C-alpha cells in the first residue's frame, strides 16, 4: 500500500489528521455475525498522500446461536467489542473526488476476543479545507470468542458442557466517514 500511495497525490498537507467512521459489517462465512461499528482514528499525515495513525472502535454485536441436535452448539451473547488498531491510508489524486485505500490492523481489548483487521477501498469528497466525507467498502476479519459445545456429560442424558473458543469471523464492511 505504501508503494502504491507513494506515486499518488492527495489533498491534505503534513500534520495532524483525524477520521470518524460509522458503519455496518455484514457477516459472511461460517459465522454470519453482523455488527454496527463506530470508530475514530487520529494520526499524522506524513505527506500529501500517506496517513499513519491509531484508533479505537466500538462494535455492537447481537446475540448469536447455532443449533444442532436440539442444543446450542456455538453462542455469543450480545456484546460491545472494542478494538485498538493501527491505521494506514493512501489517497490517489488531488481532485475533489479522490479514491483511497485503508488498512486497519489491531487487537480487541474486550470480551477476551483477538485479532482485528479491515482493508477497504473507497472515495472521499472534499467539503471545506482539509475536511471531507467518504464512503468505503471492505473486508473485515476478526477473532471472536464464542461459548462452544464441548461434550455430553453422560451417554444417558442431554446435559452438556461448554467451553470458550476463539473463532474466525469475516464480513463485508460498509462505512461512511468524516475527515478533519
mmCIF file with all atom_site columns, C-alpha atoms in Angstrom:
data_model
loop_
_atom_site.group_PDB
_atom_site.id
_atom_site.type_symbol
_atom_site.label_atom_id
_atom_site.label_alt_id
_atom_site.label_comp_id
_atom_site.label_asym_id
_atom_site.label_entity_id
_atom_site.label_seq_id
_atom_site.pdbx_PDB_ins_code
_atom_site.Cartn_x
_atom_site.Cartn_y
_atom_site.Cartn_z
_atom_site.occupancy
_atom_site.B_iso_or_equiv
_atom_site.pdbx_formal_charge
_atom_site.auth_seq_id
_atom_site.auth_comp_id
_atom_site.auth_asym_id
_atom_site.auth_atom_id
_atom_site.pdbx_PDB_model_num
ATOM 1   C CA . UNK A 1 1   ? 0.000   0.000   0.000  1.00 0.00 ? 1   UNK A CA 1
ATOM 2   C CA . UNK A 1 2   ? 2.884   2.375   0.805  1.00 0.00 ? 2   UNK A CA 1
ATOM 3   C CA . UNK A 1 3   ? 4.432   1.861   -2.628 1.00 0.00 ? 3   UNK A CA 1
ATOM 4   C CA . UNK A 1 4   ? 1.090   2.395   -4.360 1.00 0.00 ? 4   UNK A CA 1
ATOM 5   C CA . UNK A 1 5   ? 0.402   5.612   -2.467 1.00 0.00 ? 5   UNK A CA 1
ATOM 6   C CA . UNK A 1 6   ? 3.966   6.916   -2.908 1.00 0.00 ? 6   UNK A CA 1
ATOM 7   C CA . UNK A 1 7   ? 3.260   7.680   -6.564 1.00 0.00 ? 7   UNK A CA 1
ATOM 8   C CA . UNK A 1 8   ? -0.107  9.260   -5.879 1.00 0.00 ? 8   UNK A CA 1
ATOM 9   C CA . UNK A 1 9   ? -1.360  12.672  -4.782 1.00 0.00 ? 9   UNK A CA 1
ATOM 10  C CA . UNK A 1 10  ? -3.872  13.828  -2.176 1.00 0.00 ? 10  UNK A CA 1
ATOM 11  C CA . UNK A 1 11  ? -5.437  16.975  -0.807 1.00 0.00 ? 11  UNK A CA 1
ATOM 12  C CA . UNK A 1 12  ? -4.080  17.089  2.753  1.00 0.00 ? 12  UNK A CA 1
ATOM 13  C CA . UNK A 1 13  ? -0.809  18.611  3.877  1.00 0.00 ? 13  UNK A CA 1
ATOM 14  C CA . UNK A 1 14  ? 1.505   17.386  6.634  1.00 0.00 ? 14  UNK A CA 1
ATOM 15  C CA . UNK A 1 15  ? 0.351   17.358  10.236 1.00 0.00 ? 15  UNK A CA 1
ATOM 16  C CA . UNK A 1 16  ? -2.417  16.065  12.456 1.00 0.00 ? 16  UNK A CA 1
ATOM 17  C CA . UNK A 1 17  ? -5.383  14.418  10.740 1.00 0.00 ? 17  UNK A CA 1
ATOM 18  C CA . UNK A 1 18  ? -8.444  12.667  12.151 1.00 0.00 ? 18  UNK A CA 1
ATOM 19  C CA . UNK A 1 19  ? -11.247 10.390  10.962 1.00 0.00 ? 19  UNK A CA 1
ATOM 20  C CA . UNK A 1 20  ? -14.629 9.349   12.377 1.00 0.00 ? 20  UNK A CA 1
ATOM 21  C CA . UNK A 1 21  ? -16.435 6.394   10.785 1.00 0.00 ? 21  UNK A CA 1
ATOM 22  C CA . UNK A 1 22  ? -19.901 4.903   11.132 1.00 0.00 ? 22  UNK A CA 1
ATOM 23  C CA . UNK A 1 23  ? -20.575 1.560   9.501  1.00 0.00 ? 23  UNK A CA 1
ATOM 24  C CA . UNK A 1 24  ? -22.016 -1.902  9.390  1.00 0.00 ? 24  UNK A CA 1
ATOM 25  C CA . UNK A 1 25  ? -20.303 -5.224  8.758  1.00 0.00 ? 25  UNK A CA 1
ATOM 26  C CA . UNK A 1 26  ? -22.402 -7.907  7.081  1.00 0.00 ? 26  UNK A CA 1
ATOM 27  C CA . UNK A 1 27  ? -21.219 -11.240 8.455  1.00 0.00 ? 27  UNK A CA 1
ATOM 28  C CA . UNK A 1 28  ? -20.237 -13.889 5.903  1.00 0.00 ? 28  UNK A CA 1
ATOM 29  C CA . UNK A 1 29  ? -18.787 -17.381 6.175  1.00 0.00 ? 29  UNK A CA 1
ATOM 30  C CA . UNK A 1 30  ? -19.489 -19.850 8.959  1.00 0.00 ? 30  UNK A CA 1
ATOM 31  C CA . UNK A 1 31  ? -20.416 -17.114 11.464 1.00 0.00 ? 31  UNK A CA 1
ATOM 32  C CA . UNK A 1 32  ? -22.596 -14.522 9.769  1.00 0.00 ? 32  UNK A CA 1
ATOM 33  C CA . UNK A 1 33  ? -22.494 -12.204 12.761 1.00 0.00 ? 33  UNK A CA 1
ATOM 34  C CA . UNK A 1 34  ? -23.443 -8.681  11.630 1.00 0.00 ? 34  UNK A CA 1
ATOM 35  C CA . UNK A 1 35  ? -22.322 -5.663  13.643 1.00 0.00 ? 35  UNK A CA 1
ATOM 36  C CA . UNK A 1 36  ? -22.717 -1.897  13.808 1.00 0.00 ? 36  UNK A CA 1
ATOM 37  C CA . UNK A 1 37  ? -19.433 -0.031  14.156 1.00 0.00 ? 37  UNK A CA 1
ATOM 38  C CA . UNK A 1 38  ? -18.277 3.394   15.272 1.00 0.00 ? 38  UNK A CA 1
ATOM 39  C CA . UNK A 1 39  ? -14.580 4.260   15.155 1.00 0.00 ? 39  UNK A CA 1
ATOM 40  C CA . UNK A 1 40  ? -12.230 7.187   15.407 1.00 0.00 ? 40  UNK A CA 1
ATOM 41  C CA . UNK A 1 41  ? -8.667  7.399   14.134 1.00 0.00 ? 41  UNK A CA 1
ATOM 42  C CA . UNK A 1 42  ? -6.068  10.072  14.824 1.00 0.00 ? 42  UNK A CA 1
ATOM 43  C CA . UNK A 1 43  ? -2.576  10.403  13.466 1.00 0.00 ? 43  UNK A CA 1
ATOM 44  C CA . UNK A 1 44  ? -0.124  12.104  11.199 1.00 0.00 ? 44  UNK A CA 1
ATOM 45  C CA . UNK A 1 45  ? -0.422  12.992  7.539  1.00 0.00 ? 45  UNK A CA 1
ATOM 46  C CA . UNK A 1 46  ? 3.146   12.006  6.574  1.00 0.00 ? 46  UNK A CA 1
ATOM 47  C CA . UNK A 1 47  ? 2.979   13.676  3.168  1.00 0.00 ? 47  UNK A CA 1
ATOM 48  C CA . UNK A 1 48  ? 0.172   14.781  0.880  1.00 0.00 ? 48  UNK A CA 1
ATOM 49  C CA . UNK A 1 49  ? -0.739  11.187  0.028  1.00 0.00 ? 49  UNK A CA 1
ATOM 50  C CA . UNK A 1 50  ? 0.023   8.933   3.035  1.00 0.00 ? 50  UNK A CA 1
ATOM 51  C CA . UNK A 1 51  ? -1.528  8.859   6.533  1.00 0.00 ? 51  UNK A CA 1
ATOM 52  C CA . UNK A 1 52  ? -0.470  6.753   9.523  1.00 0.00 ? 52  UNK A CA 1
ATOM 53  C CA . UNK A 1 53  ? -2.276  6.711   12.855 1.00 0.00 ? 53  UNK A CA 1
ATOM 54  C CA . UNK A 1 54  ? -4.069  4.733   15.502 1.00 0.00 ? 54  UNK A CA 1
ATOM 55  C CA . UNK A 1 55  ? -7.629  4.407   16.623 1.00 0.00 ? 55  UNK A CA 1
ATOM 56  C CA . UNK A 1 56  ? -10.342 2.782   18.655 1.00 0.00 ? 56  UNK A CA 1
ATOM 57  C CA . UNK A 1 57  ? -13.647 1.275   17.597 1.00 0.00 ? 57  UNK A CA 1
ATOM 58  C CA . UNK A 1 58  ? -16.888 0.185   19.202 1.00 0.00 ? 58  UNK A CA 1
ATOM 59  C CA . UNK A 1 59  ? -18.560 -2.827  17.585 1.00 0.00 ? 59  UNK A CA 1
ATOM 60  C CA . UNK A 1 60  ? -22.129 -3.563  18.671 1.00 0.00 ? 60  UNK A CA 1
ATOM 61  C CA . UNK A 1 61  ? -22.900 -7.244  18.113 1.00 0.00 ? 61  UNK A CA 1
ATOM 62  C CA . UNK A 1 62  ? -26.164 -9.087  18.531 1.00 0.00 ? 62  UNK A CA 1
ATOM 63  C CA . UNK A 1 63  ? -26.531 -12.466 20.223 1.00 0.00 ? 63  UNK A CA 1
ATOM 64  C CA . UNK A 1 64  ? -25.620 -15.415 18.056 1.00 0.00 ? 64  UNK A CA 1
ATOM 65  C CA . UNK A 1 65  ? -26.517 -19.112 18.362 1.00 0.00 ? 65  UNK A CA 1
ATOM 66  C CA . UNK A 1 66  ? -26.111 -22.157 16.145 1.00 0.00 ? 66  UNK A CA 1
ATOM 67  C CA . UNK A 1 67  ? -28.331 -25.185 16.647 1.00 0.00 ? 67  UNK A CA 1
ATOM 68  C CA . UNK A 1 68  ? -27.681 -28.891 16.280 1.00 0.00 ? 68  UNK A CA 1
ATOM 69  C CA . UNK A 1 69  ? -29.393 -31.909 17.841 1.00 0.00 ? 69  UNK A CA 1
ATOM 70  C CA . UNK A 1 70  ? -31.684 -29.600 19.864 1.00 0.00 ? 70  UNK A CA 1
ATOM 71  C CA . UNK A 1 71  ? -28.713 -27.924 21.603 1.00 0.00 ? 71  UNK A CA 1
ATOM 72  C CA . UNK A 1 72  ? -26.942 -24.646 21.043 1.00 0.00 ? 72  UNK A CA 1
ATOM 73  C CA . UNK A 1 73  ? -23.531 -25.526 19.574 1.00 0.00 ? 73  UNK A CA 1
ATOM 74  C CA . UNK A 1 74  ? -21.876 -22.083 19.395 1.00 0.00 ? 74  UNK A CA 1
ATOM 75  C CA . UNK A 1 75  ? -23.194 -18.962 21.046 1.00 0.00 ? 75  UNK A CA 1
ATOM 76  C CA . UNK A 1 76  ? -22.119 -15.431 21.776 1.00 0.00 ? 76  UNK A CA 1
ATOM 77  C CA . UNK A 1 77  ? -24.043 -13.020 23.966 1.00 0.00 ? 77  UNK A CA 1
ATOM 78  C CA . UNK A 1 78  ? -24.845 -9.526  22.734 1.00 0.00 ? 78  UNK A CA 1
ATOM 79  C CA . UNK A 1 79  ? -21.693 -7.512  23.361 1.00 0.00 ? 79  UNK A CA 1
ATOM 80  C CA . UNK A 1 80  ? -19.794 -4.351  22.636 1.00 0.00 ? 80  UNK A CA 1
ATOM 81  C CA . UNK A 1 81  ? -16.304 -5.263  21.464 1.00 0.00 ? 81  UNK A CA 1
ATOM 82  C CA . UNK A 1 82  ? -13.557 -2.625  21.416 1.00 0.00 ? 82  UNK A CA 1
ATOM 83  C CA . UNK A 1 83  ? -10.612 -2.960  19.014 1.00 0.00 ? 83  UNK A CA 1
ATOM 84  C CA . UNK A 1 84  ? -7.481  -0.797  19.213 1.00 0.00 ? 84  UNK A CA 1
ATOM 85  C CA . UNK A 1 85  ? -5.749  -0.563  15.835 1.00 0.00 ? 85  UNK A CA 1
ATOM 86  C CA . UNK A 1 86  ? -3.021  0.989   13.705 1.00 0.00 ? 86  UNK A CA 1
ATOM 87  C CA . UNK A 1 87  ? -4.318  2.665   10.542 1.00 0.00 ? 87  UNK A CA 1
ATOM 88  C CA . UNK A 1 88  ? -2.570  3.246   7.203  1.00 0.00 ? 88  UNK A CA 1
ATOM 89  C CA . UNK A 1 89  ? -4.280  5.168   4.397  1.00 0.00 ? 89  UNK A CA 1
ATOM 90  C CA . UNK A 1 90  ? -3.231  6.167   0.898  1.00 0.00 ? 90  UNK A CA 1
ATOM 91  C CA . UNK A 1 91  ? -5.164  8.621   -1.284 1.00 0.00 ? 91  UNK A CA 1
ATOM 92  C CA . UNK A 1 92  ? -4.697  8.687   -5.062 1.00 0.00 ? 92  UNK A CA 1
ATOM 93  C CA . UNK A 1 93  ? -5.498  12.128  -6.595 1.00 0.00 ? 93  UNK A CA 1
ATOM 94  C CA . UNK A 1 94  ? -5.661  15.856  -5.881 1.00 0.00 ? 94  UNK A CA 1
ATOM 95  C CA . UNK A 1 95  ? -9.215  16.178  -7.165 1.00 0.00 ? 95  UNK A CA 1
ATOM 96  C CA . UNK A 1 96  ? -12.354 16.933  -5.186 1.00 0.00 ? 96  UNK A CA 1
ATOM 97  C CA . UNK A 1 97  ? -13.335 13.247  -5.533 1.00 0.00 ? 97  UNK A CA 1
ATOM 98  C CA . UNK A 1 98  ? -10.396 11.011  -4.648 1.00 0.00 ? 98  UNK A CA 1
ATOM 99  C CA . UNK A 1 99  ? -10.165 7.215   -4.348 1.00 0.00 ? 99  UNK A CA 1
ATOM 100 C CA . UNK A 1 100 ? -8.325  5.770   -1.341 1.00 0.00 ? 100 UNK A CA 1
ATOM 101 C CA . UNK A 1 101 ? -7.285  2.508   0.296  1.00 0.00 ? 101 UNK A CA 1
ATOM 102 C CA . UNK A 1 102 ? -7.271  1.966   4.058  1.00 0.00 ? 102 UNK A CA 1
ATOM 103 C CA . UNK A 1 103 ? -5.772  -0.776  6.252  1.00 0.00 ? 103 UNK A CA 1
ATOM 104 C CA . UNK A 1 104 ? -6.576  -1.196  9.951  1.00 0.00 ? 104 UNK A CA 1
ATOM 105 C CA . UNK A 1 105 ? -4.733  -3.853  11.997 1.00 0.00 ? 105 UNK A CA 1
ATOM 106 C CA . UNK A 1 106 ? -5.204  -4.373  15.714 1.00 0.00 ? 106 UNK A CA 1
ATOM 107 C CA . UNK A 1 107 ? -6.495  -6.372  18.618 1.00 0.00 ? 107 UNK A CA 1
ATOM 108 C CA . UNK A 1 108 ? -9.718  -6.426  20.646 1.00 0.00 ? 108 UNK A CA 1
ATOM 109 C CA . UNK A 1 109 ? -9.209  -5.360  24.270 1.00 0.00 ? 109 UNK A CA 1
ATOM 110 C CA . UNK A 1 110 ? -12.595 -6.614  25.496 1.00 0.00 ? 110 UNK A CA 1
ATOM 111 C CA . UNK A 1 111 ? -14.549 -9.888  25.791 1.00 0.00 ? 111 UNK A CA 1
ATOM 112 C CA . UNK A 1 112 ? -11.385 -11.994 25.509 1.00 0.00 ? 112 UNK A CA 1
ATOM 113 C CA . UNK A 1 113 ? -11.540 -11.515 21.712 1.00 0.00 ? 113 UNK A CA 1
ATOM 114 C CA . UNK A 1 114 ? -8.446  -11.493 19.486 1.00 0.00 ? 114 UNK A CA 1
ATOM 115 C CA . UNK A 1 115 ? -7.173  -10.083 16.184 1.00 0.00 ? 115 UNK A CA 1
ATOM 116 C CA . UNK A 1 116 ? -8.950  -7.330  14.229 1.00 0.00 ? 116 UNK A CA 1
ATOM 117 C CA . UNK A 1 117 ? -8.218  -6.451  10.608 1.00 0.00 ? 117 UNK A CA 1
ATOM 118 C CA . UNK A 1 118 ? -10.041 -4.406  7.967  1.00 0.00 ? 118 UNK A CA 1
ATOM 119 C CA . UNK A 1 119 ? -8.963  -3.470  4.465  1.00 0.00 ? 119 UNK A CA 1
ATOM 120 C CA . UNK A 1 120 ? -11.176 -1.169  2.442  1.00 0.00 ? 120 UNK A CA 1
ATOM 121 C CA . UNK A 1 121 ? -11.313 0.990   -0.649 1.00 0.00 ? 121 UNK A CA 1
ATOM 122 C CA . UNK A 1 122 ? -13.496 3.990   -1.214 1.00 0.00 ? 122 UNK A CA 1
ATOM 123 C CA . UNK A 1 123 ? -13.907 7.523   -2.421 1.00 0.00 ? 123 UNK A CA 1
ATOM 124 C CA . UNK A 1 124 ? -13.637 10.743  -0.466 1.00 0.00 ? 124 UNK A CA 1
ATOM 125 C CA . UNK A 1 125 ? -15.151 14.093  -1.341 1.00 0.00 ? 125 UNK A CA 1
ATOM 126 C CA . UNK A 1 126 ? -13.544 17.307  -0.114 1.00 0.00 ? 126 UNK A CA 1
ATOM 127 C CA . UNK A 1 127 ? -16.023 19.616  1.593  1.00 0.00 ? 127 UNK A CA 1
ATOM 128 C CA . UNK A 1 128 ? -14.027 22.508  3.118  1.00 0.00 ? 128 UNK A CA 1
ATOM 129 C CA . UNK A 1 129 ? -10.299 22.902  3.713  1.00 0.00 ? 129 UNK A CA 1
ATOM 130 C CA . UNK A 1 130 ? -8.933  19.527  4.803  1.00 0.00 ? 130 UNK A CA 1
ATOM 131 C CA . UNK A 1 131 ? -12.402 18.257  5.738  1.00 0.00 ? 131 UNK A CA 1
ATOM 132 C CA . UNK A 1 132 ? -14.019 15.521  3.679  1.00 0.00 ? 132 UNK A CA 1
ATOM 133 C CA . UNK A 1 133 ? -16.690 12.855  3.718  1.00 0.00 ? 133 UNK A CA 1
ATOM 134 C CA . UNK A 1 134 ? -16.044 9.348   2.458  1.00 0.00 ? 134 UNK A CA 1
ATOM 135 C CA . UNK A 1 135 ? -17.776 6.114   1.566  1.00 0.00 ? 135 UNK A CA 1
ATOM 136 C CA . UNK A 1 136 ? -15.929 2.791   1.537  1.00 0.00 ? 136 UNK A CA 1
ATOM 137 C CA . UNK A 1 137 ? -16.468 -0.936  1.219  1.00 0.00 ? 137 UNK A CA 1
ATOM 138 C CA . UNK A 1 138 ? -14.088 -3.521  2.579  1.00 0.00 ? 138 UNK A CA 1
ATOM 139 C CA . UNK A 1 139 ? -13.324 -6.901  4.087  1.00 0.00 ? 139 UNK A CA 1
ATOM 140 C CA . UNK A 1 140 ? -13.146 -7.483  7.856  1.00 0.00 ? 140 UNK A CA 1
ATOM 141 C CA . UNK A 1 141 ? -11.524 -10.407 9.648  1.00 0.00 ? 141 UNK A CA 1
ATOM 142 C CA . UNK A 1 142 ? -11.966 -10.813 13.405 1.00 0.00 ? 142 UNK A CA 1
ATOM 143 C CA . UNK A 1 143 ? -11.112 -13.450 16.008 1.00 0.00 ? 143 UNK A CA 1
ATOM 144 C CA . UNK A 1 144 ? -14.089 -13.513 18.407 1.00 0.00 ? 144 UNK A CA 1
ATOM 145 C CA . UNK A 1 145 ? -14.719 -15.654 21.458 1.00 0.00 ? 145 UNK A CA 1
ATOM 146 C CA . UNK A 1 146 ? -17.775 -17.949 21.448 1.00 0.00 ? 146 UNK A CA 1
ATOM 147 C CA . UNK A 1 147 ? -19.016 -20.438 24.014 1.00 0.00 ? 147 UNK A CA 1
ATOM 148 C CA . UNK A 1 148 ? -18.953 -23.736 22.148 1.00 0.00 ? 148 UNK A CA 1
ATOM 149 C CA . UNK A 1 149 ? -20.379 -27.176 22.743 1.00 0.00 ? 149 UNK A CA 1
ATOM 150 C CA . UNK A 1 150 ? -17.731 -29.309 24.448 1.00 0.00 ? 150 UNK A CA 1
ATOM 151 C CA . UNK A 1 151 ? -19.241 -32.708 25.232 1.00 0.00 ? 151 UNK A CA 1
ATOM 152 C CA . UNK A 1 152 ? -22.214 -34.522 26.702 1.00 0.00 ? 152 UNK A CA 1
ATOM 153 C CA . UNK A 1 153 ? -21.814 -35.240 30.411 1.00 0.00 ? 153 UNK A CA 1
ATOM 154 C CA . UNK A 1 154 ? -23.136 -38.820 30.088 1.00 0.00 ? 154 UNK A CA 1
ATOM 155 C CA . UNK A 1 155 ? -24.423 -41.218 27.488 1.00 0.00 ? 155 UNK A CA 1
ATOM 156 C CA . UNK A 1 156 ? -27.877 -41.287 29.099 1.00 0.00 ? 156 UNK A CA 1
ATOM 157 C CA . UNK A 1 157 ? -28.702 -37.565 29.250 1.00 0.00 ? 157 UNK A CA 1
ATOM 158 C CA . UNK A 1 158 ? -28.690 -34.485 27.056 1.00 0.00 ? 158 UNK A CA 1
ATOM 159 C CA . UNK A 1 159 ? -26.718 -32.457 29.616 1.00 0.00 ? 159 UNK A CA 1
ATOM 160 C CA . UNK A 1 160 ? -23.550 -30.997 28.158 1.00 0.00 ? 160 UNK A CA 1
ATOM 161 C CA . UNK A 1 161 ? -20.599 -28.737 28.941 1.00 0.00 ? 161 UNK A CA 1
ATOM 162 C CA . UNK A 1 162 ? -19.474 -25.619 27.119 1.00 0.00 ? 162 UNK A CA 1
ATOM 163 C CA . UNK A 1 163 ? -16.033 -24.067 26.727 1.00 0.00 ? 163 UNK A CA 1
ATOM 164 C CA . UNK A 1 164 ? -14.779 -20.737 25.368 1.00 0.00 ? 164 UNK A CA 1
ATOM 165 C CA . UNK A 1 165 ? -13.163 -20.842 21.928 1.00 0.00 ? 165 UNK A CA 1
ATOM 166 C CA . UNK A 1 166 ? -11.904 -18.136 19.569 1.00 0.00 ? 166 UNK A CA 1
ATOM 167 C CA . UNK A 1 167 ? -13.435 -18.459 16.109 1.00 0.00 ? 167 UNK A CA 1
ATOM 168 C CA . UNK A 1 168 ? -12.810 -16.671 12.812 1.00 0.00 ? 168 UNK A CA 1
ATOM 169 C CA . UNK A 1 169 ? -15.499 -14.155 11.831 1.00 0.00 ? 169 UNK A CA 1
ATOM 170 C CA . UNK A 1 170 ? -15.447 -12.471 8.449  1.00 0.00 ? 170 UNK A CA 1
ATOM 171 C CA . UNK A 1 171 ? -17.562 -9.768  6.928  1.00 0.00 ? 171 UNK A CA 1
ATOM 172 C CA . UNK A 1 172 ? -18.123 -7.182  4.233  1.00 0.00 ? 172 UNK A CA 1
ATOM 173 C CA . UNK A 1 173 ? -17.958 -3.695  5.737  1.00 0.00 ? 173 UNK A CA 1
ATOM 174 C CA . UNK A 1 174 ? -19.654 -0.538  4.513  1.00 0.00 ? 174 UNK A CA 1
ATOM 175 C CA . UNK A 1 175 ? -18.537 2.728   6.141  1.00 0.00 ? 175 UNK A CA 1
ATOM 176 C CA . UNK A 1 176 ? -19.444 6.390   5.971  1.00 0.00 ? 176 UNK A CA 1
ATOM 177 C CA . UNK A 1 177 ? -16.650 8.642   7.203  1.00 0.00 ? 177 UNK A CA 1
ATOM 178 C CA . UNK A 1 178 ? -15.805 12.199  8.122  1.00 0.00 ? 178 UNK A CA 1
ATOM 179 C CA . UNK A 1 179 ? -12.245 13.562  7.887  1.00 0.00 ? 179 UNK A CA 1
ATOM 180 C CA . UNK A 1 180 ? -10.962 16.552  9.793  1.00 0.00 ? 180 UNK A CA 1
#
